[in-house]
Amino acid sequence: MKTLKFKVINKDRVGLLLDISGVLTSKIINVVNLEVIPGIMYFEVESDYPIDRYTLFKELKSIKGVEKCLEIDLLPSKETNLRLQAVLDAISEGVLAINAQAEITIVNPVAEKILKMDKEELINQKINNILTDDIPMLACLRNGRSYNHQEILLNKSGKQYHYLTSGRPITDKDSNVTGVVATLKDMTEVRQLVYSVTNPNIITFEDIIGDSKELKAVIQLGQKVAAGNSTILLRGESGTGKELFARAIHQASARRNKPFVPVNCAALPDSLLESELFGYTEGAFTGAQKKGKQGLFEFASEGTIFLDEIGEVSPYLQAKLLRVLQEGKVRRIGSQEEISVDVRVIAATNKNLEMMVGKNEYRQDLYYRLNVFPIFLPSLRERKEDIGLLTRYFLDKMNVRFDKKVELITKDAMKKLYEHDWPGNVRELENVIERAVNLVSGNQLTPDLIIIDGEIKVPAEKSFLAGSLAEIVDEVEKQVIKEALNNKGSIRKAARALGVSHTTIMNKIKKHGLTGGKFFYQW
């Protein structure tokens, strides 16, 4: 079968198409497709015999009203369809379109991948046979209302799929709904997109400061267990860097490109913690978002969730956490449907869970689920040889933050650091260095600038056992400003160190009666 595509540029007149058809019929040429716009006709023709283009075009141009005949590669509709398909193929979201009978008319490669079906299997199929009867596309087809970012949960072949969809009605010139076009995005990719936008600083084991054998042994253990998927329980005092260690484990694991979601279980009341961890459905409780909300376990799917202060969780939530660890499923508040999640759990606590289990204050079954790989982080007093490296690291960090150039730490200052027991661990050391860099006026830290937490005392007459809260705050504020002024030697430098304006310091000086010092006249 021989084919030819051409266009006829013409002046419109009655009977023109009939005359053109007569020429084609006389040559035993059949019209397969015809498209007409004012001044141009597009033909796709075929014949069992060779088509003599020159002779055909010559005869067509002899017809009254025909100005030109030109061969073309594609008819306009075909060219438009190819361009549309190229756009659909380039879109990162799945695209589906249905007609008024709810039959699939358009599907792009991403939608094929999401639905795990080929285009040939999808086209002309009823959308509810592929998905479900309650999908937003069918509601949109009935009511003509657009929708945005609605979730779909599907169970197919024993597996659960989770999508986010938005849709728009297709209407004719009389505003009748003739179909719906919708986008689909796998919820895993949505979570990954959110995580990439809000991605925190990447922490690796190389970022953990210290050369002590105690720390190196813990790092080696962390690197080994990072390769698996088992639950990890980080044990250690407050301030030993449990979250830092958890981030390093995540980054060393196969889940490194998926979300790392930290949750402080002690920072939220039970009801709020439950809704944050497990999510909720629309109308689950007063104040709930209109469309519900996915929980952090869902958001962390395929990644890692870090449950800090796990020892503070109530017995009620302990039972729900046990369900996630045992079955890998969560149920949103207000829902009867369970959602499968693939999450690695890293928990942390500074409490004695064994003692709590013995006192029936903590579920024994949850304890054993969490305690698969216990890792004990050493306190700073157990690895004092790391104080020098940590001090140097924090000093460089504070120099950048406060635009300082502190290069030296005197031997006496370092001696003072080494002699302290650091009950607050690495976090306390960082606070001490930040405090010193704020107060320093030269390029070195001296012992008087190393102010240990226990050395900051509230005057006896304003102790926490006497006086109102306002009086105590005023007295502490007075002492801090006085110390800053004495160390800095001027109001402007003291204000800069304390992060306030010089006007604020002036007002505080007047408020606390500090006008007699030499610093009052120095700017």
Short mmCIF file of C-alpha atoms in Angstrom, two decimals:
data_model
loop_
_atom_site.label_atom_id
_atom_site.label_comp_id
_atom_site.label_asym_id
_atom_site.label_seq_id
_atom_site.Cartn_x
_atom_site.Cartn_y
_atom_site.Cartn_z
CA MET A 1 0.00 0.00 0.00
CA LYS A 2 1.46 3.33 -1.10
CA THR A 3 0.78 6.41 1.07
CA LEU A 4 1.17 10.14 0.65
CA LYS A 5 0.58 13.13 2.91
CA PHE A 6 0.12 16.59 1.42
CA LYS A 7 -1.59 19.91 1.98
CA VAL A 8 -3.62 22.02 -0.40
CA ILE A 9 -3.49 25.79 0.02
CA ASN A 10 -6.72 27.15 -1.42
CA LYS A 11 -9.34 29.85 -1.67
CA ASP A 12 -12.56 28.63 -0.14
CA ARG A 13 -15.46 27.92 -2.48
CA VAL A 14 -18.46 25.58 -2.60
CA GLY A 15 -17.65 22.24 -4.28
CA LEU A 16 -13.86 22.51 -3.93
CA LEU A 17 -13.53 19.36 -1.81
CA LEU A 18 -15.79 17.47 -4.24
CA ASP A 19 -13.56 18.44 -7.18
CA ILE A 20 -10.41 17.36 -5.31
CA SER A 21 -12.06 14.05 -4.39
CA GLY A 22 -12.93 13.52 -8.07
CA VAL A 23 -9.27 13.78 -9.08
CA LEU A 24 -8.21 11.35 -6.33
CA THR A 25 -10.97 8.87 -7.22
CA SER A 26 -10.00 8.93 -10.89
CA LYS A 27 -6.51 7.81 -9.92
CA ILE A 28 -7.83 5.09 -7.58
CA ILE A 29 -6.47 6.93 -4.53
CA ASN A 30 -8.31 6.54 -1.22
CA VAL A 31 -8.51 9.32 1.40
CA VAL A 32 -7.46 7.95 4.80
CA ASN A 33 -7.46 11.20 6.82
CA LEU A 34 -8.62 14.71 6.07
CA GLU A 35 -8.18 17.83 8.20
CA VAL A 36 -9.47 21.24 7.20
CA ILE A 37 -8.74 24.73 8.51
CA PRO A 38 -9.61 27.98 6.71
CA GLY A 39 -7.45 28.19 3.56
CA ILE A 40 -5.73 24.80 3.98
CA MET A 41 -6.73 21.16 3.53
CA TYR A 42 -4.53 18.34 4.82
CA PHE A 43 -4.74 14.90 3.20
CA GLU A 44 -3.40 11.49 4.01
CA VAL A 45 -4.07 9.16 1.06
CA GLU A 46 -3.21 5.62 0.04
CA SER A 47 -3.36 3.47 -3.07
CA ASP A 48 -2.53 -0.03 -4.20
CA TYR A 49 -0.59 1.54 -7.04
CA PRO A 50 2.39 3.94 -7.13
CA ILE A 51 1.31 7.56 -6.69
CA ASP A 52 2.79 10.01 -9.20
CA ARG A 53 3.15 13.11 -7.00
CA TYR A 54 4.07 15.44 -9.88
CA THR A 55 1.06 14.50 -12.03
CA LEU A 56 -1.31 14.46 -9.05
CA PHE A 57 -0.25 17.91 -7.82
CA LYS A 58 -0.41 19.32 -11.38
CA GLU A 59 -4.01 18.17 -11.82
CA LEU A 60 -5.01 19.42 -8.37
CA LYS A 61 -3.53 22.88 -9.06
CA SER A 62 -5.63 23.07 -12.22
CA ILE A 63 -8.78 23.07 -10.06
CA LYS A 64 -10.31 26.49 -9.55
CA GLY A 65 -9.38 27.85 -6.09
CA VAL A 66 -6.31 25.62 -5.54
CA GLU A 67 -3.15 27.72 -5.21
CA LYS A 68 -0.45 25.24 -4.05
CA CYS A 69 0.06 21.55 -3.28
CA LEU A 70 2.91 20.56 -0.95
CA GLU A 71 4.02 17.20 0.40
CA ILE A 72 4.22 17.03 4.23
CA ASP A 73 5.56 14.54 6.77
CA LEU A 74 2.68 14.66 9.26
CA LEU A 75 -0.89 15.86 9.46
CA PRO A 76 -1.37 18.63 12.08
CA SER A 77 -3.29 16.37 14.49
CA LYS A 78 -0.58 13.71 14.33
CA GLU A 79 2.13 16.33 14.86
CA THR A 80 0.20 17.76 17.83
CA ASN A 81 -0.23 14.30 19.32
CA LEU A 82 3.47 13.57 19.00
CA ARG A 83 4.36 16.86 20.68
CA LEU A 84 1.84 16.16 23.44
CA GLN A 85 3.28 12.68 23.93
CA ALA A 86 6.80 14.13 24.09
CA VAL A 87 5.62 16.49 26.84
CA LEU A 88 3.89 13.67 28.71
CA ASP A 89 6.99 11.49 28.43
CA ALA A 90 9.14 14.27 29.89
CA ILE A 91 6.92 14.93 32.92
CA SER A 92 8.20 13.45 36.17
CA GLU A 93 4.68 12.67 37.40
CA GLY A 94 2.32 10.01 36.16
CA VAL A 95 -0.48 11.36 33.92
CA LEU A 96 -3.83 9.64 33.33
CA ALA A 97 -6.82 10.87 31.38
CA ILE A 98 -10.28 9.33 31.18
CA ASN A 99 -13.28 10.05 28.96
CA ALA A 100 -16.94 10.50 29.95
CA GLN A 101 -17.30 6.73 30.22
CA ALA A 102 -14.41 6.59 32.73
CA GLU A 103 -12.22 4.78 30.16
CA ILE A 104 -8.49 5.51 30.15
CA THR A 105 -7.54 7.48 27.04
CA ILE A 106 -4.08 8.82 27.89
CA VAL A 107 -1.28 7.37 30.00
CA ASN A 108 2.38 8.36 30.15
CA PRO A 109 5.42 6.15 30.93
CA VAL A 110 5.64 7.34 34.54
CA ALA A 111 2.03 6.31 35.14
CA GLU A 112 2.82 2.91 33.59
CA LYS A 113 5.70 2.55 36.05
CA ILE A 114 3.62 3.69 39.05
CA LEU A 115 0.71 1.38 38.21
CA LYS A 116 3.09 -1.42 37.13
CA MET A 117 1.13 -1.99 33.92
CA ASP A 118 1.91 -1.38 30.24
CA LYS A 119 0.11 1.24 28.18
CA GLU A 120 -1.56 -1.47 26.09
CA GLU A 121 -3.07 -2.96 29.26
CA LEU A 122 -4.38 0.42 30.44
CA ILE A 123 -5.82 2.17 27.37
CA ASN A 124 -9.62 1.77 27.03
CA GLN A 125 -9.86 0.09 30.43
CA LYS A 126 -12.34 1.40 33.00
CA ILE A 127 -10.35 3.39 35.56
CA ASN A 128 -12.15 1.76 38.50
CA ASN A 129 -11.07 -1.68 37.22
CA ILE A 130 -7.45 -0.53 37.42
CA LEU A 131 -7.71 1.46 40.65
CA THR A 132 -10.79 1.55 42.91
CA ASP A 133 -14.37 2.80 42.80
CA ASP A 134 -13.73 5.63 45.25
CA ILE A 135 -10.81 7.37 43.54
CA PRO A 136 -10.99 11.18 43.23
CA MET A 137 -11.01 11.01 39.39
CA LEU A 138 -14.47 9.44 39.37
CA ALA A 139 -15.80 12.00 41.84
CA CYS A 140 -14.37 14.75 39.62
CA LEU A 141 -16.08 13.17 36.58
CA ARG A 142 -19.42 13.29 38.42
CA ASN A 143 -19.23 16.73 40.04
CA GLY A 144 -16.79 18.60 37.79
CA ARG A 145 -14.74 19.84 40.74
CA SER A 146 -10.94 19.93 40.67
CA TYR A 147 -8.95 18.38 43.49
CA ASN A 148 -5.39 18.75 44.78
CA HIS A 149 -2.91 16.49 46.60
CA GLN A 150 -5.29 13.74 47.65
CA GLU A 151 -3.92 10.42 48.87
CA ILE A 152 -4.82 7.04 47.37
CA LEU A 153 -4.09 3.71 49.06
CA LEU A 154 -4.31 0.64 46.83
CA ASN A 155 -3.93 -3.05 47.57
CA LYS A 156 -2.86 -5.00 44.49
CA SER A 157 -1.50 -8.53 44.31
CA GLY A 158 -1.00 -8.61 48.06
CA LYS A 159 0.99 -5.36 48.06
CA GLN A 160 0.03 -1.88 49.21
CA TYR A 161 0.65 1.20 47.08
CA HIS A 162 0.43 4.80 48.23
CA TYR A 163 -0.05 7.69 45.78
CA LEU A 164 -0.65 11.43 45.79
CA THR A 165 -2.97 12.72 43.06
CA SER A 166 -4.36 15.98 41.68
CA GLY A 167 -7.00 16.23 38.95
CA ARG A 168 -8.90 18.60 36.67
CA PRO A 169 -12.14 18.09 34.71
CA ILE A 170 -12.12 18.27 30.90
CA THR A 171 -15.11 20.25 29.60
CA ASP A 172 -16.62 21.03 26.20
CA LYS A 173 -17.72 24.45 24.94
CA ASP A 174 -21.00 24.09 26.88
CA SER A 175 -19.13 23.36 30.14
CA ASN A 176 -20.19 19.72 30.16
CA VAL A 177 -17.65 17.40 31.78
CA THR A 178 -16.30 15.07 29.09
CA GLY A 179 -13.40 13.58 31.01
CA VAL A 180 -10.75 14.06 33.68
CA VAL A 181 -6.98 14.40 33.55
CA ALA A 182 -5.00 13.61 36.70
CA THR A 183 -1.44 13.39 37.90
CA LEU A 184 -0.13 10.59 40.06
CA LYS A 185 2.99 10.57 42.18
CA ASP A 186 4.29 7.68 44.23
CA MET A 187 4.23 8.78 47.88
CA THR A 188 7.76 7.49 48.32
CA GLU A 189 8.95 10.00 45.74
CA VAL A 190 6.90 12.76 47.37
CA ARG A 191 8.61 12.05 50.69
CA GLN A 192 11.99 12.00 48.98
CA LEU A 193 11.27 15.35 47.34
CA VAL A 194 10.29 16.89 50.69
CA TYR A 195 13.39 15.44 52.29
CA SER A 196 15.69 16.72 49.53
CA VAL A 197 14.29 20.25 49.98
CA THR A 198 14.60 20.15 53.79
CA ASN A 199 17.68 17.91 53.80
CA PRO A 200 19.71 18.50 56.97
CA ASN A 201 23.48 18.54 57.04
CA ILE A 202 24.86 15.13 56.15
CA ILE A 203 26.75 13.61 59.07
CA THR A 204 29.16 10.71 58.61
CA PHE A 205 31.34 8.80 61.06
CA GLU A 206 34.26 10.95 59.85
CA ASP A 207 32.50 13.98 61.31
CA ILE A 208 32.52 12.51 64.83
CA ILE A 209 35.45 14.14 66.61
CA GLY A 210 37.80 12.05 68.75
CA ASP A 211 40.78 9.69 68.72
CA SER A 212 40.22 7.85 72.00
CA LYS A 213 40.05 4.06 71.89
CA GLU A 214 36.65 4.16 73.58
CA LEU A 215 35.16 6.28 70.82
CA LYS A 216 36.89 4.38 68.02
CA ALA A 217 35.48 1.08 69.32
CA VAL A 218 31.95 2.49 69.28
CA ILE A 219 32.40 3.91 65.78
CA GLN A 220 33.61 0.55 64.47
CA LEU A 221 30.53 -1.14 65.93
CA GLY A 222 28.28 1.54 64.44
CA GLN A 223 29.81 1.05 60.99
CA LYS A 224 29.18 -2.69 61.17
CA VAL A 225 25.54 -2.50 62.24
CA ALA A 226 24.80 0.31 59.76
CA ALA A 227 24.92 -2.22 56.91
CA GLY A 228 21.84 -4.07 58.17
CA ASN A 229 18.24 -3.13 58.87
CA SER A 230 17.98 -4.20 62.51
CA THR A 231 16.74 -1.82 65.20
CA ILE A 232 19.49 -0.02 67.12
CA LEU A 233 19.29 1.31 70.68
CA LEU A 234 21.78 4.06 71.50
CA ARG A 235 22.53 4.29 75.22
CA GLY A 236 24.42 7.04 76.98
CA GLU A 237 24.24 10.16 79.10
CA SER A 238 22.64 13.35 77.84
CA GLY A 239 24.99 15.30 75.60
CA THR A 240 27.05 12.35 74.34
CA GLY A 241 25.92 12.89 70.73
CA LYS A 242 23.32 10.18 70.24
CA GLU A 243 21.53 11.97 67.40
CA LEU A 244 24.86 12.72 65.70
CA PHE A 245 25.70 9.02 65.93
CA ALA A 246 22.27 8.03 64.59
CA ARG A 247 22.73 10.32 61.58
CA ALA A 248 26.14 8.76 60.91
CA ILE A 249 24.62 5.26 61.00
CA HIS A 250 21.90 6.34 58.57
CA GLN A 251 24.46 7.86 56.22
CA ALA A 252 26.55 4.67 56.29
CA SER A 253 23.51 2.50 55.47
CA ALA A 254 21.84 1.59 52.18
CA ARG A 255 19.07 4.03 53.20
CA ARG A 256 21.35 7.06 52.99
CA ASN A 257 19.43 8.65 50.11
CA LYS A 258 16.09 8.30 51.90
CA PRO A 259 14.71 10.42 54.76
CA PHE A 260 16.25 10.60 58.22
CA VAL A 261 13.49 11.73 60.59
CA PRO A 262 14.44 12.68 64.17
CA VAL A 263 11.72 12.74 66.84
CA ASN A 264 12.20 13.84 70.45
CA CYS A 265 9.66 11.70 72.28
CA ALA A 266 10.06 13.70 75.50
CA ALA A 267 9.31 17.05 73.88
CA LEU A 268 5.67 16.33 72.98
CA PRO A 269 2.62 15.36 75.03
CA ASP A 270 1.17 11.90 74.35
CA SER A 271 -1.71 12.98 72.11
CA LEU A 272 0.48 15.20 69.94
CA LEU A 273 3.28 12.63 69.75
CA GLU A 274 0.78 9.99 68.61
CA SER A 275 -0.59 12.18 65.82
CA GLU A 276 2.92 13.17 64.72
CA LEU A 277 4.19 9.59 64.61
CA PHE A 278 1.13 7.87 63.16
CA GLY A 279 -0.82 10.65 61.41
CA TYR A 280 -4.59 11.04 61.37
CA THR A 281 -7.57 11.05 59.04
CA GLU A 282 -9.90 13.91 58.21
CA GLY A 283 -12.03 14.86 61.21
CA ALA A 284 -10.15 12.53 63.56
CA PHE A 285 -10.21 15.16 66.29
CA THR A 286 -10.90 18.87 66.87
CA GLY A 287 -8.27 20.97 65.15
CA ALA A 288 -7.19 18.24 62.72
CA GLN A 289 -6.25 19.35 59.23
CA LYS A 290 -9.14 19.07 56.79
CA LYS A 291 -7.56 16.38 54.63
CA GLY A 292 -5.79 14.56 57.44
CA LYS A 293 -2.05 14.16 57.74
CA GLN A 294 0.49 11.42 57.23
CA GLY A 295 2.62 10.49 60.21
CA LEU A 296 6.37 10.57 60.52
CA PHE A 297 6.60 6.79 60.20
CA GLU A 298 5.01 7.13 56.75
CA PHE A 299 7.23 10.06 55.86
CA ALA A 300 10.31 8.07 56.87
CA SER A 301 9.32 5.06 54.77
CA GLU A 302 12.40 3.45 53.17
CA GLY A 303 14.53 5.64 55.41
CA THR A 304 15.34 5.91 59.11
CA ILE A 305 13.36 7.28 62.04
CA PHE A 306 15.30 8.32 65.15
CA LEU A 307 13.24 8.08 68.35
CA ASP A 308 15.17 10.06 70.94
CA GLU A 309 14.26 9.79 74.63
CA ILE A 310 12.40 6.53 73.95
CA GLY A 311 12.29 5.87 77.70
CA GLU A 312 9.79 8.74 78.11
CA VAL A 313 7.07 7.15 75.97
CA SER A 314 3.82 6.27 77.78
CA PRO A 315 2.57 2.66 78.04
CA TYR A 316 -0.20 3.45 75.52
CA LEU A 317 2.25 4.59 72.84
CA GLN A 318 4.64 1.79 73.75
CA ALA A 319 1.96 -0.64 72.51
CA LYS A 320 1.56 1.23 69.22
CA LEU A 321 5.33 1.38 68.69
CA LEU A 322 5.54 -2.36 69.31
CA ARG A 323 3.00 -2.91 66.50
CA VAL A 324 5.17 -0.96 64.05
CA LEU A 325 8.32 -2.86 65.03
CA GLN A 326 6.61 -6.26 64.86
CA GLU A 327 4.43 -5.86 61.77
CA GLY A 328 5.86 -2.89 59.89
CA LYS A 329 2.41 -1.29 59.79
CA VAL A 330 0.86 1.92 61.12
CA ARG A 331 -2.74 2.97 61.53
CA ARG A 332 -3.64 6.64 61.41
CA ILE A 333 -5.78 8.07 64.19
CA GLY A 334 -9.41 7.72 63.12
CA SER A 335 -8.70 5.08 60.46
CA GLN A 336 -9.31 1.33 60.34
CA GLU A 337 -6.85 0.83 57.50
CA GLU A 338 -3.26 -0.17 58.13
CA ILE A 339 -0.44 1.27 56.04
CA SER A 340 2.72 -0.72 55.44
CA VAL A 341 5.97 1.12 56.16
CA ASP A 342 9.55 0.09 55.58
CA VAL A 343 11.42 2.03 58.26
CA ARG A 344 14.59 1.39 60.19
CA VAL A 345 14.24 2.45 63.81
CA ILE A 346 17.13 3.90 65.77
CA ALA A 347 16.10 4.68 69.34
CA ALA A 348 18.04 6.45 72.08
CA THR A 349 17.75 6.87 75.81
CA ASN A 350 19.75 7.95 78.85
CA LYS A 351 17.48 5.97 81.17
CA ASN A 352 17.99 2.53 82.68
CA LEU A 353 15.37 0.63 80.69
CA GLU A 354 16.23 -2.64 82.41
CA MET A 355 15.33 -1.13 85.78
CA MET A 356 12.13 0.34 84.31
CA VAL A 357 11.16 -3.08 82.92
CA GLY A 358 11.76 -4.60 86.37
CA LYS A 359 9.43 -2.01 87.90
CA ASN A 360 6.77 -2.59 85.20
CA GLU A 361 7.27 0.97 84.00
CA TYR A 362 8.31 -0.16 80.51
CA ARG A 363 7.03 -2.98 78.29
CA GLN A 364 9.41 -5.91 78.27
CA ASP A 365 8.41 -6.95 74.73
CA LEU A 366 9.10 -3.45 73.40
CA TYR A 367 12.42 -3.33 75.23
CA TYR A 368 13.56 -6.52 73.48
CA ARG A 369 12.35 -5.22 70.11
CA LEU A 370 14.40 -2.05 70.60
CA ASN A 371 17.45 -3.65 72.15
CA VAL A 372 18.50 -5.71 69.10
CA PHE A 373 21.78 -3.80 68.73
CA PRO A 374 22.58 -1.81 71.89
CA ILE A 375 25.40 0.71 71.46
CA PHE A 376 26.75 2.48 74.54
CA LEU A 377 28.23 5.92 73.84
CA PRO A 378 31.05 6.88 76.21
CA SER A 379 30.76 10.03 78.31
CA LEU A 380 33.30 12.81 77.86
CA ARG A 381 34.94 12.06 81.21
CA GLU A 382 35.57 8.51 79.90
CA ARG A 383 37.48 9.87 76.90
CA LYS A 384 39.15 13.01 78.18
CA GLU A 385 41.96 12.68 75.64
CA ASP A 386 39.42 13.91 73.06
CA ILE A 387 38.88 17.24 74.83
CA GLY A 388 41.71 18.92 72.92
CA LEU A 389 40.35 17.95 69.49
CA LEU A 390 36.81 18.88 70.47
CA THR A 391 37.91 22.23 71.87
CA ARG A 392 39.76 23.08 68.66
CA TYR A 393 36.74 22.06 66.57
CA PHE A 394 34.31 24.15 68.65
CA LEU A 395 36.71 27.11 68.67
CA ASP A 396 36.92 27.13 64.87
CA LYS A 397 33.13 26.83 64.69
CA MET A 398 32.57 29.77 67.06
CA ASN A 399 35.18 31.91 65.28
CA VAL A 400 33.10 31.63 62.13
CA ARG A 401 29.79 32.18 63.91
CA PHE A 402 30.90 35.28 65.83
CA ASP A 403 33.45 36.58 63.32
CA LYS A 404 36.31 36.20 65.79
CA LYS A 405 39.97 35.22 65.32
CA VAL A 406 40.79 33.33 68.49
CA GLU A 407 43.84 31.21 67.71
CA LEU A 408 45.29 30.19 71.08
CA ILE A 409 44.18 28.51 74.28
CA THR A 410 46.58 28.91 77.17
CA LYS A 411 47.91 25.87 79.03
CA ASP A 412 46.11 26.92 82.18
CA ALA A 413 42.84 27.22 80.25
CA MET A 414 43.29 23.74 78.79
CA LYS A 415 44.20 22.41 82.24
CA LYS A 416 40.91 23.76 83.54
CA LEU A 417 39.05 21.99 80.73
CA TYR A 418 40.80 18.66 81.39
CA GLU A 419 40.17 18.81 85.13
CA HIS A 420 36.40 19.24 84.80
CA ASP A 421 34.23 16.08 84.89
CA TRP A 422 31.75 17.31 82.21
CA PRO A 423 28.41 16.03 83.50
CA GLY A 424 26.83 17.65 80.44
CA ASN A 425 29.35 15.90 78.16
CA VAL A 426 30.17 17.25 74.67
CA ARG A 427 27.19 19.60 74.71
CA GLU A 428 28.46 21.24 77.89
CA LEU A 429 31.96 21.64 76.41
CA GLU A 430 30.50 23.36 73.35
CA ASN A 431 28.57 25.75 75.58
CA VAL A 432 31.71 26.62 77.57
CA ILE A 433 33.70 27.37 74.40
CA GLU A 434 30.86 29.45 72.95
CA ARG A 435 30.67 31.42 76.19
CA ALA A 436 34.43 32.03 76.15
CA VAL A 437 34.53 33.16 72.51
CA ASN A 438 31.66 35.55 73.20
CA LEU A 439 33.62 37.17 76.03
CA VAL A 440 37.16 37.17 74.62
CA SER A 441 38.61 40.47 73.45
CA GLY A 442 41.97 39.24 72.16
CA ASN A 443 43.14 36.24 70.19
CA GLN A 444 43.51 33.71 73.02
CA LEU A 445 41.36 32.02 75.63
CA THR A 446 42.57 32.35 79.21
CA PRO A 447 41.35 30.53 82.35
CA ASP A 448 39.14 33.42 83.43
CA LEU A 449 37.14 33.03 80.18
CA ILE A 450 36.56 29.31 80.77
CA ILE A 451 33.42 29.63 82.85
CA ILE A 452 32.16 26.20 83.87
CA ASP A 453 28.42 25.87 84.48
CA GLY A 454 28.93 25.30 88.20
CA GLU A 455 30.81 28.62 88.44
CA ILE A 456 27.79 30.65 87.32
CA LYS A 457 26.07 31.27 90.58
CA VAL A 458 23.03 33.27 91.47
CA PRO A 459 23.74 35.55 94.46
CA ALA A 460 22.61 34.02 97.75
CA GLU A 461 20.05 36.70 98.40
CA LYS A 462 18.48 35.95 95.03
CA SER A 463 18.71 32.20 95.11
CA PHE A 464 16.09 30.06 93.45
CA LEU A 465 14.60 29.41 96.88
CA ALA A 466 13.93 33.09 97.58
CA GLY A 467 12.47 35.97 95.64
CA SER A 468 10.12 36.14 92.67
CA LEU A 469 11.04 34.80 89.25
CA ALA A 470 11.26 38.36 87.89
CA GLU A 471 13.70 39.35 90.64
CA ILE A 472 15.90 36.34 90.01
CA VAL A 473 15.93 37.00 86.23
CA ASP A 474 16.83 40.66 86.82
CA GLU A 475 19.74 39.73 89.09
CA VAL A 476 21.13 37.17 86.65
CA GLU A 477 20.77 39.66 83.79
CA LYS A 478 22.62 42.28 85.85
CA GLN A 479 25.52 39.90 86.56
CA VAL A 480 25.82 38.81 82.91
CA ILE A 481 25.86 42.38 81.62
CA LYS A 482 28.35 43.45 84.27
CA GLU A 483 30.65 40.55 83.38
CA ALA A 484 30.40 41.30 79.66
CA LEU A 485 31.18 44.98 80.20
CA ASN A 486 34.18 44.21 82.40
CA ASN A 487 35.58 41.70 79.91
CA LYS A 488 34.89 43.72 76.77
CA GLY A 489 35.72 47.16 78.10
CA SER A 490 33.08 48.99 76.06
CA ILE A 491 29.33 49.12 75.65
CA ARG A 492 29.40 48.43 71.91
CA LYS A 493 31.63 45.35 72.25
CA ALA A 494 29.55 44.01 75.13
CA ALA A 495 26.35 44.51 73.13
CA ARG A 496 27.88 42.70 70.15
CA ALA A 497 28.99 39.79 72.33
CA LEU A 498 25.52 39.47 73.88
CA GLY A 499 23.76 39.81 70.52
CA VAL A 500 21.79 42.97 71.36
CA SER A 501 21.98 46.64 70.37
CA HIS A 502 24.10 49.15 72.29
CA THR A 503 20.88 51.04 73.08
CA THR A 504 19.56 47.93 74.83
CA ILE A 505 22.75 47.69 76.91
CA MET A 506 22.51 51.42 77.77
CA ASN A 507 18.95 50.92 79.01
CA LYS A 508 19.96 47.85 81.03
CA ILE A 509 22.90 49.76 82.58
CA LYS A 510 20.49 52.45 83.76
CA LYS A 511 17.94 49.87 84.92
CA HIS A 512 20.47 47.98 87.07
CA GLY A 513 22.36 51.05 88.31
CA LEU A 514 25.67 50.13 86.63
CA THR A 515 26.56 53.73 85.80
CA GLY A 516 29.55 54.02 88.09
CA GLY A 517 31.98 51.78 86.23
CA LYS A 518 34.72 52.98 83.91
CA PHE A 519 33.12 51.11 81.04
CA PHE A 520 30.12 53.45 81.08
CA TYR A 521 32.06 56.11 79.17
CA GLN A 522 33.67 53.77 76.67
CA TRP A 523 31.95 53.18 73.37
#
